CSV table of C-alpha atoms in Angstrom, one decimal:
chain,number,residue,atom,x,y,z
N,7,MET,CA,88.9,28.4,-62.4
N,8,ASP,CA,88.0,25.9,-65.1
N,9,THR,CA,84.2,26.0,-65.5
N,10,VAL,CA,81.5,25.2,-67.9
N,11,THR,CA,78.3,27.2,-68.0
N,12,ILE,CA,75.1,26.0,-69.6
N,13,LYS,CA,71.9,28.1,-70.1
N,14,ALA,CA,68.3,27.9,-71.1
N,15,LYS,CA,65.6,30.6,-71.0
N,16,GLY,CA,65.5,31.9,-67.4
N,17,ILE,CA,68.2,29.7,-65.9
N,18,SER,CA,72.0,29.2,-65.9
N,19,VAL,CA,74.3,26.7,-64.1
N,20,THR,CA,78.1,26.7,-63.8
N,21,LEU,CA,80.1,23.6,-63.0
N,22,ASP,CA,83.6,23.7,-61.5
N,23,LEU,CA,85.4,21.0,-63.5
N,24,ALA,CA,88.2,20.7,-61.0
N,25,VAL,CA,85.9,19.0,-58.4
N,26,GLY,CA,82.5,18.6,-60.0
N,27,HIS,CA,80.8,21.2,-57.8
N,28,ILE,CA,78.1,23.5,-59.0
N,29,ALA,CA,79.8,26.9,-58.7
N,30,ASP,CA,76.6,28.9,-59.5
N,31,MET,CA,73.0,28.5,-60.3
N,32,THR,CA,70.8,31.5,-61.2
N,33,VAL,CA,67.1,31.5,-61.9
N,34,GLU,CA,65.5,34.6,-63.5
N,35,ALA,CA,61.9,35.1,-62.5
N,36,ASP,CA,59.5,38.0,-62.1
N,37,GLY,CA,62.4,40.4,-62.8
N,38,ARG,CA,64.5,38.9,-60.1
N,39,ARG,CA,67.7,36.8,-60.0
N,40,LEU,CA,67.5,33.9,-57.6
N,41,GLN,CA,70.6,32.2,-56.4
N,42,PRO,CA,69.6,29.2,-54.3
N,43,LEU,CA,73.0,27.6,-53.8
N,44,HIS,CA,75.8,28.3,-51.4
N,45,ARG,CA,79.5,28.9,-52.0
N,46,ALA,CA,81.9,28.8,-49.1
N,47,PRO,CA,83.5,32.2,-48.2
N,48,TRP,CA,87.0,30.9,-48.5
N,49,VAL,CA,86.6,29.7,-52.1
N,50,GLY,CA,89.2,31.5,-54.3
N,51,ALA,CA,91.5,32.4,-51.4
N,52,PRO,CA,95.2,31.6,-51.9
N,53,ARG,CA,95.7,27.9,-51.3
N,54,GLU,CA,98.6,28.6,-48.9
N,55,SER,CA,96.2,30.6,-46.7
N,56,LEU,CA,94.1,27.4,-46.0
N,57,PRO,CA,95.0,24.3,-44.0
N,58,GLN,CA,97.2,22.1,-46.1
N,59,ASP,CA,95.4,18.9,-45.3
N,60,LEU,CA,92.0,20.1,-46.6
N,61,PRO,CA,90.4,17.9,-49.3
N,62,GLU,CA,90.0,19.7,-52.6
N,63,GLY,CA,86.2,19.3,-52.2
N,64,THR,CA,86.4,21.5,-49.1
N,65,VAL,CA,88.8,24.0,-50.6
N,66,ARG,CA,86.3,24.6,-53.4
N,67,LEU,CA,83.1,23.8,-51.4
N,68,SER,CA,80.1,25.0,-53.6
N,69,GLY,CA,76.5,24.4,-54.6
N,70,ASP,CA,75.9,20.7,-55.0
N,71,PHE,CA,78.1,17.7,-55.8
N,72,LEU,CA,78.1,14.0,-56.0
N,73,CYS,CA,79.3,12.0,-53.0
N,74,ALA,CA,80.4,8.5,-53.8
N,75,PRO,CA,80.8,7.3,-51.2
N,76,PHE,CA,79.0,9.6,-48.8
N,77,SER,CA,81.4,10.7,-45.9
N,78,ARG,CA,84.3,8.4,-45.1
N,79,ALA,CA,86.0,6.6,-48.0
N,80,ASP,CA,87.1,3.6,-46.0
N,81,VAL,CA,86.7,0.8,-48.6
N,82,GLU,CA,88.6,2.3,-51.5
N,83,GLU,CA,91.1,5.0,-50.8
N,84,ALA,CA,89.8,8.5,-51.6
N,85,PRO,CA,89.2,11.9,-49.9
N,86,LEU,CA,86.1,12.7,-47.9
N,87,HIS,CA,82.9,12.1,-50.0
N,88,GLY,CA,85.0,10.3,-52.7
N,89,TRP,CA,86.7,11.2,-55.9
N,90,PRO,CA,83.5,12.6,-57.6
N,91,ALA,CA,83.6,15.5,-55.0
N,92,ASN,CA,87.3,16.0,-55.1
N,93,SER,CA,88.8,15.5,-58.6
N,94,ALA,CA,88.5,16.5,-62.2
N,95,TRP,CA,85.6,16.0,-64.6
N,96,ASP,CA,85.7,16.4,-68.4
N,97,LEU,CA,83.0,17.8,-70.6
N,98,VAL,CA,82.0,15.1,-73.1
N,99,GLU,CA,78.8,16.6,-74.6
N,100,ASP,CA,77.4,20.1,-74.6
N,101,SER,CA,74.4,20.8,-76.9
N,102,ALA,CA,71.0,22.3,-77.4
N,103,ILE,CA,67.9,20.1,-77.0
N,104,SER,CA,64.4,20.9,-78.3
N,105,ASP,CA,63.5,23.0,-75.3
N,106,GLY,CA,66.7,23.8,-73.5
N,107,TRP,CA,70.3,22.6,-73.1
N,108,ARG,CA,72.1,19.5,-71.9
N,109,ALA,CA,75.7,18.8,-70.9
N,110,SER,CA,77.4,15.6,-70.0
N,111,PHE,CA,80.6,15.2,-67.9
N,112,ARG,CA,82.8,12.2,-67.1
N,113,LEU,CA,84.9,11.8,-63.9
N,114,ARG,CA,88.5,11.2,-64.9
N,115,ARG,CA,88.9,8.7,-62.1
N,116,LYS,CA,87.1,5.4,-61.6
N,117,VAL,CA,85.0,4.7,-58.5
N,118,MET,CA,85.1,1.0,-57.4
N,119,GLY,CA,86.1,0.3,-61.0
N,120,ALA,CA,83.1,2.1,-62.4
N,121,SER,CA,83.1,5.1,-64.8
N,122,VAL,CA,80.9,7.9,-63.6
N,123,ASP,CA,78.9,10.4,-65.8
N,124,LYS,CA,77.1,13.6,-64.7
N,125,VAL,CA,74.3,14.8,-66.9
N,126,LEU,CA,72.9,18.3,-66.4
N,127,THR,CA,69.7,19.4,-68.2
N,128,LEU,CA,68.0,22.8,-68.3
N,129,ARG,CA,64.7,23.4,-69.9
N,130,ASP,CA,63.4,26.8,-71.2
N,131,ASN,CA,61.4,28.6,-68.5
N,132,HIS,CA,61.8,25.8,-66.0
N,133,PRO,CA,63.2,27.1,-62.7
N,134,PHE,CA,64.9,23.7,-62.1
N,135,LEU,CA,68.3,22.0,-62.6
N,136,TYR,CA,67.6,18.3,-63.6
N,137,GLN,CA,70.6,16.1,-62.8
N,138,GLU,CA,71.4,12.4,-63.5
N,139,HIS,CA,74.4,10.4,-62.4
N,140,VAL,CA,75.3,7.1,-64.1
N,141,PHE,CA,77.7,4.5,-62.9
N,142,PHE,CA,78.9,2.1,-65.7
N,143,GLY,CA,80.5,-1.2,-64.7
N,144,GLY,CA,82.6,-1.6,-61.6
N,145,ALA,CA,82.4,-4.2,-58.8
N,146,GLY,CA,81.1,-4.3,-55.2
N,147,ALA,CA,78.7,-1.5,-54.1
N,148,ILE,CA,78.8,2.2,-53.6
N,149,SER,CA,76.9,4.6,-51.3
N,150,VAL,CA,75.8,7.8,-52.9
N,151,ALA,CA,74.3,11.2,-52.1
N,152,HIS,CA,73.7,14.6,-53.5
N,153,HIS,CA,75.1,17.5,-51.4
N,154,PRO,CA,73.1,20.7,-52.3
N,155,MET,CA,73.8,23.5,-49.9
N,156,THR,CA,71.7,26.7,-49.6
N,157,VAL,CA,72.4,29.7,-47.5
N,158,MET,CA,70.2,32.2,-45.6
N,159,ARG,CA,70.7,35.8,-44.4
N,160,GLY,CA,67.7,35.7,-42.1
N,161,GLY,CA,66.8,32.1,-41.5
N,162,GLY,CA,64.0,30.1,-43.1
N,163,SER,CA,61.1,27.7,-42.7
N,164,LEU,CA,61.2,24.1,-43.9
N,165,ALA,CA,58.6,21.6,-45.1
N,166,PHE,CA,59.1,18.0,-46.2
N,167,SER,CA,57.4,15.2,-48.0
N,168,PRO,CA,56.2,12.6,-45.4
N,169,LYS,CA,59.0,11.1,-43.3
N,170,ARG,CA,59.0,8.1,-41.0
N,171,TYR,CA,61.3,9.9,-38.5
N,172,ALA,CA,64.4,11.9,-38.0
N,173,ALA,CA,67.5,10.4,-36.3
N,174,SER,CA,70.8,11.8,-35.2
N,175,PRO,CA,74.0,9.6,-35.2
N,176,ALA,CA,75.9,8.4,-32.2
N,177,ASP,CA,78.2,11.4,-32.0
N,178,PRO,CA,77.9,15.1,-32.9
N,179,LEU,CA,80.0,16.6,-35.7
N,180,GLU,CA,81.8,18.9,-33.2
N,181,PRO,CA,82.0,17.3,-29.7
N,182,ASP,CA,85.0,19.4,-28.5
N,183,PRO,CA,83.7,22.7,-27.2
N,184,ALA,CA,87.1,24.2,-27.9
N,185,ARG,CA,86.5,23.7,-31.6
N,186,GLY,CA,82.8,24.1,-32.1
N,187,ARG,CA,79.3,23.5,-30.8
N,188,PHE,CA,76.0,21.6,-31.4
N,189,LEU,CA,72.4,21.9,-30.5
N,190,LEU,CA,70.8,18.5,-30.9
N,191,ALA,CA,71.0,15.3,-28.8
N,192,TYR,CA,73.2,12.5,-30.1
N,193,PRO,CA,72.0,9.8,-30.6
N,194,ALA,CA,68.3,10.7,-30.7
N,195,ARG,CA,65.2,10.0,-32.8
N,196,SER,CA,61.7,11.6,-33.3
N,197,ALA,CA,58.8,11.0,-35.6
N,198,ASP,CA,57.7,14.6,-34.9
N,199,LEU,CA,60.1,16.9,-36.8
N,200,ARG,CA,58.9,19.9,-34.7
N,201,HIS,CA,60.1,18.3,-31.5
N,202,PHE,CA,63.5,16.8,-31.8
N,203,PRO,CA,65.5,16.2,-28.6
N,204,THR,CA,68.3,18.7,-27.8
N,205,ALA,CA,71.5,18.2,-25.9
N,206,ALA,CA,70.2,20.5,-23.2
N,207,GLY,CA,67.2,18.3,-22.6
N,208,GLY,CA,64.5,20.2,-24.4
N,209,THR,CA,63.4,20.0,-28.0
N,210,ALA,CA,64.1,21.9,-31.3
N,211,ASP,CA,61.8,22.5,-34.3
N,212,LEU,CA,63.7,21.1,-37.3
N,213,THR,CA,61.4,23.1,-39.6
N,214,ASP,CA,62.6,26.4,-38.2
N,215,TYR,CA,66.2,27.5,-39.2
N,216,ARG,CA,67.1,30.1,-36.6
N,217,MET,CA,70.1,32.3,-37.2
N,218,GLU,CA,70.7,32.8,-33.5
N,219,ASP,CA,71.4,29.1,-33.0
N,220,ARG,CA,75.2,28.9,-33.6
N,221,ARG,CA,75.8,25.2,-34.3
N,222,GLU,CA,76.9,22.3,-36.4
N,223,ASP,CA,74.3,19.5,-36.5
N,224,PHE,CA,73.6,16.5,-38.7
N,225,LEU,CA,70.7,14.1,-38.9
N,226,THR,CA,68.9,11.8,-41.2
N,227,LEU,CA,65.3,11.8,-42.3
N,228,VAL,CA,63.9,8.5,-43.6
N,229,GLU,CA,61.2,8.8,-46.3
N,230,ALA,CA,57.8,7.4,-45.6
N,231,ASP,CA,55.9,5.2,-48.1
N,232,HIS,CA,53.7,7.7,-50.1
N,233,GLY,CA,54.3,7.1,-53.8
N,234,GLY,CA,55.0,10.7,-54.7
N,235,PRO,CA,58.4,12.5,-55.1
N,236,GLY,CA,60.5,13.0,-52.0
N,237,TRP,CA,60.9,16.8,-51.5
N,238,THR,CA,62.3,19.5,-49.2
N,239,ALA,CA,61.1,23.1,-49.5
N,240,LEU,CA,62.8,26.0,-47.8
N,241,ALA,CA,61.2,29.4,-47.6
N,242,ARG,CA,64.2,31.8,-47.2
N,243,HIS,CA,62.9,34.8,-45.3
N,244,ALA,CA,65.3,37.5,-46.3
N,245,GLU,CA,65.7,36.3,-49.8
N,246,GLN,CA,61.9,35.9,-50.3
N,247,ASP,CA,62.2,32.8,-52.4
N,248,LEU,CA,61.5,29.1,-52.1
N,249,VAL,CA,64.3,26.6,-52.6
N,250,LEU,CA,63.0,23.2,-53.8
N,251,VAL,CA,64.9,19.9,-53.8
N,252,LEU,CA,63.2,16.8,-55.2
N,253,LYS,CA,64.1,13.1,-55.6
N,254,ASN,CA,62.7,9.7,-56.3
N,255,ALA,CA,62.6,8.1,-52.8
N,256,ALA,CA,63.0,4.6,-54.3
N,257,GLU,CA,66.4,5.7,-55.6
N,258,LEU,CA,67.4,8.0,-52.7
N,259,PRO,CA,65.4,6.9,-49.6
N,260,ILE,CA,67.0,9.3,-47.0
N,261,THR,CA,67.5,13.0,-46.7
N,262,MET,CA,70.4,14.1,-44.5
N,263,LEU,CA,70.3,17.6,-43.1
N,264,TRP,CA,73.5,19.5,-42.3
N,265,PHE,CA,72.9,22.7,-40.2
N,266,SER,CA,76.1,24.7,-40.4
N,267,ASN,CA,75.7,28.1,-38.7
N,268,GLY,CA,78.9,29.3,-37.2
N,269,GLY,CA,79.4,26.1,-35.2
N,270,ARG,CA,83.0,25.5,-36.2
N,271,ASP,CA,85.8,27.8,-34.8
N,272,TYR,CA,88.8,26.3,-36.7
N,273,ALA,CA,90.1,27.1,-40.2
N,274,PRO,CA,88.8,27.5,-42.8
N,275,TRP,CA,85.3,27.6,-41.1
N,276,SER,CA,86.4,30.1,-38.4
N,277,GLY,CA,82.9,30.9,-37.3
N,278,ARG,CA,82.1,32.5,-40.7
N,279,HIS,CA,80.2,29.6,-42.3
N,280,LEU,CA,76.8,31.1,-41.5
N,281,GLY,CA,73.2,30.3,-42.4
N,282,VAL,CA,74.0,27.2,-44.4
N,283,LEU,CA,71.8,24.2,-44.8
N,284,GLY,CA,72.8,21.0,-46.6
N,285,ILE,CA,69.8,19.1,-48.0
N,286,GLU,CA,71.6,15.8,-48.9
N,287,ASP,CA,69.4,13.2,-50.5
N,288,GLY,CA,71.1,9.8,-50.5
N,289,ARG,CA,71.3,6.1,-50.4
N,290,ALA,CA,73.9,5.7,-47.7
N,291,ALA,CA,74.9,5.3,-44.1
N,292,VAL,CA,77.8,7.5,-42.8
N,293,GLY,CA,80.9,6.0,-44.4
N,294,HIS,CA,81.4,3.5,-47.2
N,295,ALA,CA,82.2,0.5,-45.0
N,296,ALA,CA,79.1,1.3,-42.8
N,297,SER,CA,76.9,1.5,-45.9
N,298,LEU,CA,78.0,-1.9,-47.1
N,299,GLY,CA,77.9,-3.6,-43.7
N,300,ASP,CA,75.2,-4.1,-41.1
N,301,ASN,CA,73.8,-0.7,-40.2
N,302,TRP,CA,70.7,0.8,-38.5
N,303,LEU,CA,69.1,1.9,-41.7
N,304,LYS,CA,69.4,-1.6,-43.3
N,305,ARG,CA,67.9,-3.2,-40.3
N,306,GLU,CA,64.9,-0.9,-40.8
N,307,GLY,CA,64.6,-1.9,-44.5
N,308,VAL,CA,66.3,1.2,-46.0
N,309,ALA,CA,68.8,0.6,-48.8
N,310,THR,CA,72.3,2.2,-48.2
N,311,ALA,CA,74.2,1.4,-51.5
N,312,PHE,CA,73.9,0.5,-55.1
N,313,ALA,CA,75.4,-2.7,-56.4
N,314,LEU,CA,77.9,-2.4,-59.2
N,315,ALA,CA,78.8,-5.0,-61.8
N,316,GLU,CA,80.6,-5.2,-65.2
N,317,GLY,CA,78.2,-4.8,-68.1
N,318,ARG,CA,75.6,-3.0,-65.9
N,319,SER,CA,74.8,0.6,-65.4
N,320,VAL,CA,73.1,2.2,-62.3
N,321,SER,CA,71.7,5.7,-62.4
N,322,PHE,CA,69.7,8.1,-60.1
N,323,ARG,CA,68.1,11.5,-60.7
N,324,HIS,CA,67.7,14.7,-58.7
N,325,VAL,CA,66.1,18.1,-59.1
N,326,ILE,CA,67.0,21.5,-57.5
N,327,GLY,CA,65.0,24.7,-58.1
N,328,ALA,CA,64.0,28.1,-56.9
N,329,VAL,CA,60.9,30.3,-57.3
N,330,PRO,CA,60.0,33.8,-55.9
N,331,PHE,CA,58.1,33.3,-52.7
N,332,SER,CA,57.1,36.1,-50.3
N,333,ASP,CA,55.0,33.9,-47.9
N,334,GLY,CA,57.0,33.1,-44.8
N,335,GLU,CA,55.5,29.6,-44.5
N,336,PRO,CA,56.6,26.9,-46.9
N,337,PRO,CA,54.1,24.9,-49.0
N,338,ARG,CA,52.0,22.0,-47.5
N,339,ASP,CA,52.4,19.8,-50.5
N,340,PHE,CA,53.3,19.4,-54.2
N,341,GLU,CA,51.4,17.8,-57.1
N,342,THR,CA,53.4,17.0,-60.2
N,343,ALA,CA,52.0,16.3,-63.7
N,344,ARG,CA,53.7,15.6,-67.0
N,345,ASP,CA,54.6,19.3,-67.7
N,346,HIS,CA,54.0,21.2,-64.5
N,347,MET,CA,54.0,21.3,-60.7
N,348,ARG,CA,51.3,22.7,-58.5
N,349,ILE,CA,52.4,24.1,-55.1
N,350,ALA,CA,49.8,23.9,-52.3
N,351,GLY,CA,50.6,27.0,-50.3
N,352,ALA,CA,50.0,27.4,-46.6
N,353,ASP,CA,47.5,30.2,-47.5
N,354,GLY,CA,45.5,28.0,-49.7
N,355,THR,CA,46.8,29.3,-53.0
N,356,VAL,CA,47.9,26.7,-55.7
N,357,PRO,CA,50.4,28.3,-58.1
N,358,GLU,CA,51.5,26.3,-61.1
N,359,ILE,CA,55.1,26.2,-62.4
N,360,ALA,CA,56.8,24.5,-65.4
N,361,PHE,CA,58.2,21.1,-64.4
N,362,ASP,CA,59.3,17.9,-66.1
N,363,GLY,CA,57.0,15.5,-64.3
N,364,ASP,CA,58.5,12.4,-66.0
N,365,PHE,CA,62.1,13.1,-65.1
N,366,LEU,CA,62.2,11.5,-61.6
N,367,ARG,CA,60.9,8.1,-63.0
N,368,LEU,CA,58.4,7.7,-60.2
N,369,GLY,CA,56.8,4.3,-59.9
N,370,ARG,CA,59.5,2.5,-61.9
N,371,SER,CA,61.6,-0.3,-60.5
N,372,VAL,CA,65.0,0.6,-59.1
N,373,PRO,CA,68.1,-1.7,-59.3
N,374,ALA,CA,69.4,-2.8,-55.9
């Protein structure tokens, strides 16, 4: 595998250059090695053992990657989630900074005529990966999303920054019972994340990831207006850590959740893709054409694409982290400052961790 690994004190990240996926992320804290991101169990298997029509991004499914567009590429021909998730990236810069390390990569292909850069930054003793993606030039518009995936051995508990509501699409991911199964109702909506409608007529608690629920489910959380960072926190029970995903909600106004827990019976999933949660912050509807056209999110004032133009650049930023955490309940809230973050624990404690509070550019104007 052609990879590049970057390191700072207490953290390392490896990028798979063949598809731009994060192959590994390791945080060292309190004598422990935390690995918050998932890698599909079939990665590394002989290619002939996998279905021949699988996109390369599924063959090498790992960690986090850029989707551009998100889901179906039905405007410009490309595999699922676009060329950034399925084709080669080149290292263009790899160097120390005053307090860590930074590496820049460029996608070999163009997306809607735009060149695409990925910039990864690690800071000494910060338990976070700071990411920026930049589109230069191009024409039309592009939907985008990050696709971080974490995995649990014993389930976990979730908390979120304020959301307007959660909504499932018209159809489930696996409607055919001969191929898979789902738990939630489609379509459905709820402002109460602890009581989301299920297909059986009851409700499910979206903040409780239960290993006994074998299912594939997908839904969208729409950020409320609150001025702070958008965030998702997952307390992984068996791993005894806290996985953190943060965004600027003006750039990425939705968070899509993918519950993948043994809900697909066909290869390569084969019932073995267990305990996985995708926390997919984006500016998108499902599919490129849907993102550019009239869609339910746009009708509710939520942007679903960035405009591209020659002589113009568009960028967005994202943060993934992990810290030791033995409390089973996730935090109630976060407070960010210039150089640290305070975590308001469910038990009333307020631990402080190193964090670049300027990175997400909160409060600044965002191009359409």
